[in-house]
Short mmCIF file of C-alpha atoms in Angstrom, two decimals:
data_model
loop_
_atom_site.label_atom_id
_atom_site.label_comp_id
_atom_site.label_asym_id
_atom_site.label_seq_id
_atom_site.Cartn_x
_atom_site.Cartn_y
_atom_site.Cartn_z
CA MET A 8 8.52 -52.26 -12.04
CA ARG A 9 10.54 -49.54 -13.80
CA TYR A 10 7.97 -47.01 -12.61
CA VAL A 11 8.37 -48.15 -8.98
CA LEU A 12 12.17 -48.15 -9.17
CA ARG A 13 12.18 -44.69 -10.71
CA LYS A 14 9.99 -43.37 -7.91
CA LEU A 15 12.12 -45.11 -5.26
CA GLY A 16 15.24 -43.45 -6.62
CA PHE A 17 13.62 -40.03 -6.61
CA TYR A 18 12.40 -40.31 -3.01
CA ALA A 19 15.70 -41.78 -1.83
CA VAL A 20 17.49 -38.70 -3.13
CA ALA A 21 14.90 -36.45 -1.49
CA ALA A 22 15.36 -38.26 1.85
CA TRP A 23 19.15 -37.88 1.63
CA MET A 24 18.76 -34.15 0.94
CA ALA A 25 16.47 -33.79 3.97
CA VAL A 26 18.98 -35.52 6.23
CA THR A 27 21.78 -33.33 4.85
CA VAL A 28 19.82 -30.12 5.47
CA ASN A 29 19.10 -31.30 9.01
CA PHE A 30 22.84 -31.87 9.49
CA PHE A 31 23.68 -28.28 8.59
CA LEU A 32 20.87 -26.62 10.59
CA PRO A 33 22.79 -26.41 13.91
CA ARG A 34 25.73 -24.80 12.07
CA LEU A 35 23.49 -21.90 11.07
CA ILE A 36 22.59 -21.17 14.70
CA PRO A 37 24.51 -18.28 16.30
CA GLY A 38 26.70 -19.34 19.21
CA ASP A 39 27.34 -22.85 20.47
CA PRO A 40 24.14 -24.92 20.61
CA VAL A 41 25.88 -27.70 22.58
CA GLN A 42 26.86 -25.36 25.43
CA LEU A 43 23.39 -23.84 25.37
CA MET A 44 21.78 -27.27 25.78
CA LEU A 45 24.22 -28.30 28.49
CA THR A 46 23.39 -25.15 30.44
CA ARG A 47 19.68 -25.89 30.23
CA MET A 48 20.25 -29.53 31.20
CA ALA A 49 22.26 -28.48 34.25
CA GLN A 50 19.22 -26.58 35.54
CA SER A 51 17.28 -29.88 35.75
CA GLY A 52 20.04 -31.95 37.30
CA PRO A 53 23.67 -33.00 36.98
CA VAL A 54 24.88 -33.56 33.44
CA GLU A 55 26.32 -37.01 32.81
CA SER A 56 29.95 -37.36 31.79
CA GLY A 57 30.43 -37.60 28.07
CA GLN A 58 27.11 -35.89 27.38
CA GLU A 59 28.83 -32.99 25.63
CA GLU A 60 30.46 -35.35 23.11
CA ALA A 61 27.18 -37.21 22.59
CA LEU A 62 25.24 -34.00 21.89
CA ALA A 63 27.95 -32.68 19.60
CA SER A 64 27.93 -35.96 17.66
CA MET A 65 24.17 -35.99 17.39
CA LEU A 66 24.08 -32.42 16.09
CA GLY A 67 26.85 -33.15 13.62
CA LEU A 68 29.21 -30.88 15.55
CA GLY A 69 31.57 -33.58 16.79
CA HIS A 70 35.30 -33.83 16.44
CA GLY A 71 37.07 -34.23 13.13
CA ASN A 72 36.56 -32.62 9.77
CA ILE A 73 33.18 -32.01 8.18
CA ALA A 74 33.19 -35.35 6.35
CA VAL A 75 33.78 -37.31 9.58
CA GLN A 76 31.06 -35.36 11.37
CA TYR A 77 28.64 -35.95 8.52
CA TRP A 78 29.39 -39.69 8.52
CA ASP A 79 28.85 -39.89 12.29
CA TYR A 80 25.58 -38.04 11.93
CA LEU A 81 24.35 -40.44 9.25
CA GLY A 82 25.20 -43.33 11.57
CA SER A 83 23.19 -41.81 14.41
CA VAL A 84 20.19 -41.30 12.10
CA VAL A 85 20.36 -44.90 10.88
CA HIS A 86 20.47 -46.18 14.46
CA LEU A 87 17.72 -43.73 15.55
CA ASP A 88 20.08 -42.22 18.11
CA PHE A 89 18.97 -38.61 18.53
CA GLY A 90 20.46 -38.04 21.97
CA LEU A 91 18.63 -36.74 25.05
CA SER A 92 15.81 -34.25 25.09
CA VAL A 93 16.48 -30.94 26.83
CA THR A 94 12.78 -30.39 27.53
CA TYR A 95 12.20 -33.83 29.03
CA PHE A 96 15.73 -34.40 30.35
CA PRO A 97 17.05 -37.04 30.89
CA SER A 98 14.59 -38.88 28.59
CA PRO A 99 15.95 -39.93 25.17
CA VAL A 100 14.41 -38.19 22.18
CA THR A 101 13.19 -41.53 20.79
CA ASP A 102 11.19 -42.14 23.98
CA VAL A 103 9.58 -38.71 23.75
CA LEU A 104 8.61 -39.30 20.12
CA SER A 105 7.30 -42.80 20.80
CA ASP A 106 5.03 -41.38 23.52
CA ALA A 107 3.65 -38.51 21.40
CA LEU A 108 3.40 -40.12 17.96
CA PRO A 109 0.58 -42.63 18.69
CA TRP A 110 -1.68 -39.87 20.01
CA THR A 111 -1.26 -37.82 16.86
CA LEU A 112 -1.56 -40.77 14.46
CA VAL A 113 -4.81 -41.97 15.99
CA LEU A 114 -6.49 -38.60 16.43
CA VAL A 115 -5.28 -36.54 13.47
CA GLY A 116 -5.10 -39.58 11.18
CA ALA A 117 -8.67 -40.66 11.90
CA ALA A 118 -10.01 -37.10 11.69
CA THR A 119 -8.22 -36.44 8.39
CA LEU A 120 -9.51 -39.68 6.89
CA ILE A 121 -13.06 -38.96 8.03
CA SER A 122 -13.01 -35.42 6.60
CA PHE A 123 -11.49 -36.68 3.32
CA VAL A 124 -14.05 -39.45 2.79
CA LEU A 125 -16.97 -37.28 3.93
CA GLY A 126 -15.86 -34.35 1.77
CA LEU A 127 -15.41 -36.49 -1.35
CA THR A 128 -18.77 -38.18 -0.84
CA LEU A 129 -20.63 -34.91 -0.35
CA GLY A 130 -18.72 -33.27 -3.20
CA THR A 131 -19.55 -36.14 -5.57
CA LEU A 132 -23.26 -35.93 -4.77
CA ALA A 133 -23.28 -32.12 -4.93
CA GLY A 134 -21.56 -32.13 -8.32
CA TRP A 135 -23.83 -34.87 -9.66
CA ARG A 136 -26.99 -33.10 -8.48
CA ARG A 137 -26.17 -29.51 -9.27
CA GLY A 138 -28.71 -27.03 -7.92
CA SER A 139 -29.98 -29.39 -5.22
CA TRP A 140 -30.15 -28.59 -1.52
CA LEU A 141 -26.87 -30.44 -1.02
CA ASP A 142 -25.17 -28.24 -3.59
CA SER A 143 -26.40 -25.19 -1.70
CA LEU A 144 -24.48 -26.36 1.39
CA VAL A 145 -21.11 -25.77 -0.30
CA PRO A 146 -20.87 -22.07 0.70
CA SER A 147 -21.53 -22.90 4.37
CA THR A 148 -18.89 -25.64 4.41
CA THR A 149 -16.33 -23.36 2.80
CA PHE A 150 -17.14 -20.76 5.44
CA LEU A 151 -16.15 -23.28 8.12
CA ALA A 152 -12.91 -23.90 6.24
CA ALA A 153 -12.18 -20.16 6.32
CA VAL A 154 -12.73 -19.92 10.08
CA PRO A 155 -9.39 -19.94 11.96
CA TYR A 156 -8.55 -23.23 13.65
CA PHE A 157 -8.09 -21.73 17.09
CA TRP A 158 -11.37 -19.79 16.96
CA LEU A 159 -13.40 -22.86 16.07
CA ALA A 160 -11.57 -24.91 18.71
CA LEU A 161 -12.25 -22.29 21.39
CA LEU A 162 -15.91 -22.09 20.35
CA LEU A 163 -16.39 -25.86 20.62
CA LEU A 164 -14.48 -25.88 23.89
CA TYR A 165 -16.71 -23.16 25.32
CA LEU A 166 -19.99 -24.74 24.21
CA PHE A 167 -19.34 -28.41 24.97
CA GLY A 168 -16.90 -27.96 27.82
CA GLN A 169 -18.25 -25.03 29.81
CA VAL A 170 -21.83 -24.23 28.76
CA TRP A 171 -23.14 -27.79 28.42
CA GLY A 172 -20.33 -29.55 30.29
CA VAL A 173 -20.66 -32.81 28.35
CA LEU A 174 -17.04 -33.15 27.24
CA PRO A 175 -13.66 -32.59 28.96
CA LEU A 176 -11.85 -29.28 28.52
CA GLY A 177 -8.46 -30.65 27.51
CA GLY A 178 -5.81 -33.32 27.76
CA GLY A 179 -5.60 -36.70 26.11
CA TYR A 180 -7.17 -38.78 28.90
CA ASP A 181 -8.11 -38.76 32.55
CA GLU A 182 -4.76 -38.66 34.34
CA THR A 183 -6.18 -40.52 37.34
CA LEU A 184 -6.41 -43.64 35.15
CA ASP A 185 -3.57 -45.98 34.29
CA MET A 186 -2.63 -46.07 30.61
CA GLY A 187 -3.36 -49.39 28.92
CA PHE A 188 -5.77 -51.25 26.70
CA ASN A 189 -8.64 -51.32 29.15
CA GLY A 190 -12.19 -50.05 28.89
CA ASP A 191 -11.86 -47.11 31.27
CA PHE A 192 -8.74 -45.70 29.66
CA LEU A 193 -9.94 -46.18 26.06
CA SER A 194 -13.33 -44.59 26.78
CA SER A 195 -11.59 -41.65 28.45
CA ALA A 196 -9.22 -41.23 25.49
CA VAL A 197 -12.13 -41.28 23.02
CA GLU A 198 -14.06 -38.77 25.12
CA HIS A 199 -11.08 -36.39 25.21
CA ALA A 200 -10.56 -36.80 21.42
CA VAL A 201 -14.10 -35.84 20.35
CA LEU A 202 -13.63 -32.06 20.37
CA PRO A 203 -10.15 -32.03 18.77
CA ALA A 204 -11.33 -34.41 16.06
CA ALA A 205 -14.48 -32.37 15.45
CA THR A 206 -12.34 -29.25 15.05
CA ILE A 207 -10.24 -30.90 12.35
CA VAL A 208 -13.22 -32.39 10.50
CA LEU A 209 -15.29 -29.19 10.49
CA SER A 210 -12.31 -27.11 9.36
CA SER A 211 -11.23 -29.36 6.49
CA VAL A 212 -14.32 -31.11 5.12
CA GLY A 213 -15.41 -27.99 3.24
CA GLY A 214 -12.20 -27.82 1.20
CA TRP A 215 -12.47 -31.47 0.11
CA MET A 216 -16.15 -31.03 -0.72
CA LEU A 217 -15.64 -27.89 -2.79
CA GLY A 218 -12.71 -29.32 -4.73
CA MET A 219 -14.52 -32.58 -5.51
CA ARG A 220 -17.71 -30.77 -6.46
CA ASN A 221 -15.92 -28.52 -8.96
CA MET A 222 -14.02 -31.44 -10.47
CA MET A 223 -17.26 -33.41 -10.82
CA VAL A 224 -18.91 -30.53 -12.68
CA SER A 225 -15.93 -30.32 -15.01
CA THR A 226 -15.72 -34.08 -15.54
CA LEU A 227 -19.43 -34.47 -16.29
CA ALA A 228 -18.91 -32.33 -19.40
CA GLU A 229 -16.35 -34.77 -20.84
CA ASP A 230 -17.20 -36.87 -23.89
CA TYR A 231 -16.63 -40.24 -22.21
CA VAL A 232 -19.23 -39.41 -19.55
CA THR A 233 -21.71 -38.37 -22.23
CA ALA A 234 -21.00 -41.59 -24.10
CA ALA A 235 -21.55 -43.65 -20.94
CA GLU A 236 -24.92 -41.99 -20.40
CA ALA A 237 -25.85 -42.58 -24.05
CA LYS A 238 -25.17 -46.30 -23.61
CA GLY A 239 -27.94 -46.43 -21.04
CA LEU A 240 -25.73 -47.25 -18.06
CA ARG A 241 -27.20 -46.84 -14.63
CA PRO A 242 -26.77 -43.32 -13.17
CA ARG A 243 -24.85 -44.70 -10.19
CA THR A 244 -22.41 -46.48 -12.51
CA VAL A 245 -21.82 -43.31 -14.51
CA MET A 246 -21.41 -41.20 -11.37
CA VAL A 247 -18.98 -43.52 -9.58
CA GLY A 248 -17.25 -45.46 -12.35
CA TYR A 249 -16.80 -42.69 -14.90
CA ALA A 250 -17.17 -39.24 -13.34
CA ALA A 251 -16.03 -39.66 -9.72
CA ARG A 252 -13.12 -41.97 -10.57
CA ASN A 253 -11.52 -39.32 -12.76
CA ALA A 254 -12.60 -36.32 -10.70
CA VAL A 255 -10.99 -37.74 -7.56
CA LEU A 256 -7.42 -37.76 -8.94
CA PRO A 257 -6.46 -34.18 -7.89
CA SER A 258 -7.92 -34.82 -4.44
CA VAL A 259 -5.80 -37.95 -4.06
CA ALA A 260 -2.67 -35.90 -4.66
CA GLY A 261 -3.80 -33.36 -2.05
CA PHE A 262 -4.65 -36.12 0.38
CA ALA A 263 -1.09 -37.45 0.06
CA ILE A 264 0.30 -34.19 1.42
CA SER A 265 -2.26 -34.12 4.23
CA LEU A 266 -1.51 -37.75 5.06
CA GLY A 267 2.19 -37.06 5.33
CA PHE A 268 1.71 -34.10 7.62
CA ILE A 269 -0.45 -36.14 10.00
CA VAL A 270 2.63 -36.98 12.07
CA SER A 271 3.36 -33.31 12.62
CA GLY A 272 0.03 -33.02 14.38
CA SER A 273 -2.31 -30.08 14.36
CA LEU A 274 -0.27 -27.53 16.28
CA VAL A 275 -3.01 -25.02 17.05
CA MET A 276 -5.55 -27.70 17.93
CA GLU A 277 -3.14 -29.51 20.25
CA ILE A 278 -2.22 -26.25 21.98
CA VAL A 279 -5.84 -25.27 22.61
CA PHE A 280 -6.81 -28.70 23.91
CA SER A 281 -3.42 -29.46 25.55
CA TYR A 282 -3.41 -32.68 23.57
CA PRO A 283 -0.21 -34.74 24.06
CA GLY A 284 0.66 -35.16 20.37
CA MET A 285 3.53 -34.30 18.04
CA GLY A 286 2.40 -30.73 17.50
CA PHE A 287 2.40 -29.98 21.21
CA THR A 288 5.77 -31.73 21.57
CA LEU A 289 7.26 -29.60 18.79
CA LEU A 290 5.98 -26.46 20.50
CA GLN A 291 7.66 -27.51 23.75
CA ALA A 292 10.92 -28.19 21.89
CA VAL A 293 10.89 -24.74 20.26
CA GLU A 294 10.10 -22.95 23.52
CA ASN A 295 12.93 -24.76 25.33
CA THR A 296 15.47 -24.55 22.47
CA ASP A 297 15.54 -28.34 22.40
CA TYR A 298 17.60 -28.87 19.23
CA PRO A 299 17.82 -32.69 19.46
CA LEU A 300 14.04 -33.00 19.73
CA MET A 301 13.43 -30.42 17.01
CA GLN A 302 15.79 -32.18 14.60
CA ALA A 303 14.16 -35.54 15.27
CA VAL A 304 10.65 -34.14 14.79
CA PHE A 305 11.66 -32.48 11.52
CA LEU A 306 13.11 -35.75 10.23
CA VAL A 307 10.02 -37.74 11.22
CA ILE A 308 7.76 -35.23 9.46
CA THR A 309 9.94 -35.21 6.34
CA PHE A 310 10.13 -38.99 6.07
CA ALA A 311 6.39 -39.30 6.68
CA VAL A 312 5.61 -36.83 3.89
CA LEU A 313 7.96 -38.62 1.49
CA ALA A 314 6.55 -42.04 2.37
CA ALA A 315 2.96 -40.86 1.99
CA ASN A 316 3.67 -39.25 -1.38
CA PHE A 317 5.45 -42.40 -2.56
CA LEU A 318 2.50 -44.60 -1.64
CA VAL A 319 0.03 -42.24 -3.29
CA ASP A 320 2.21 -42.12 -6.42
CA LEU A 321 1.86 -45.90 -6.60
CA VAL A 322 -1.91 -45.66 -6.13
CA TYR A 323 -2.07 -42.83 -8.65
CA GLY A 324 -0.23 -44.99 -11.18
CA PHE A 325 -2.74 -47.78 -10.64
CA VAL A 326 -5.80 -45.51 -10.93
CA ASP A 327 -4.44 -43.62 -13.96
CA PRO A 328 -2.02 -45.81 -15.97
CA ARG A 329 -1.02 -42.79 -18.08
CA THR A 330 1.12 -41.52 -15.17
CA ARG A 331 3.36 -44.62 -15.46
CA GLN A 332 4.44 -43.70 -18.96
CA ALA A 333 7.97 -42.29 -19.07
CA ARG A 334 8.46 -39.18 -21.17
#
């Protein structure tokens, strides 16, 4: 319990620091960001009365001294009130995020999990059977990891979308269909997600495989693995229960960071495939100087990374009890 409380305190402080940095970001921008946003909003339609005060409050640039503005900003964050989006005016920022977040969580989350599990499995087998044909695949997988995201995405798009014409060229679903939990829409969404997911898996599985393979080779030389083999334990028990369990610890820590950044989406992938996720939404916010949307996206990404690292810290403490010992 003390371990959990200590971790909670650390991440609570980190979350407060992230919110504070987000509060000061608009103050570092040259000029008046509120007037800039109002000018852009006016191009899309009439600006509602009181919108200037609402934007100023959301950005922490409201009336009163710095302490009052900071307190108002904390209140808006607690109530998830991020104002209106300039890019998608007059839609609230929360509505924009709620539309984009599920696409990214399902696609990038599933692809990251698949690449992680597949990479660890292949890396475990390659490290256990050094010199085998599977071990010889490591250089080719690392080559895929070195290939730029956009190049691999464009290659898959050209082959499967234009040459063979078996998969759609972009988008998240067939826009002629109504969104909902029905067979036609779900099958269309899966079909549109195949190429983006394949891009993520092919680009990242090599890194997980190489890291796990090297850790397996190092772990197999440890005395406790030699002792387990000397006891006559089954090879599978030694590989999974002794070698892989300890070799996987560094990969778990790396997976925590990847898991947290799932909500940010894969920016390059979503641009190439015009996929309606968080990465594409962030790009639109930057291009349109949409400060409310940018601030909200940054906070969501930060909190997701902190939450993912906290959960993995708990798992790490369970897998390796030594990490729970206070120094």
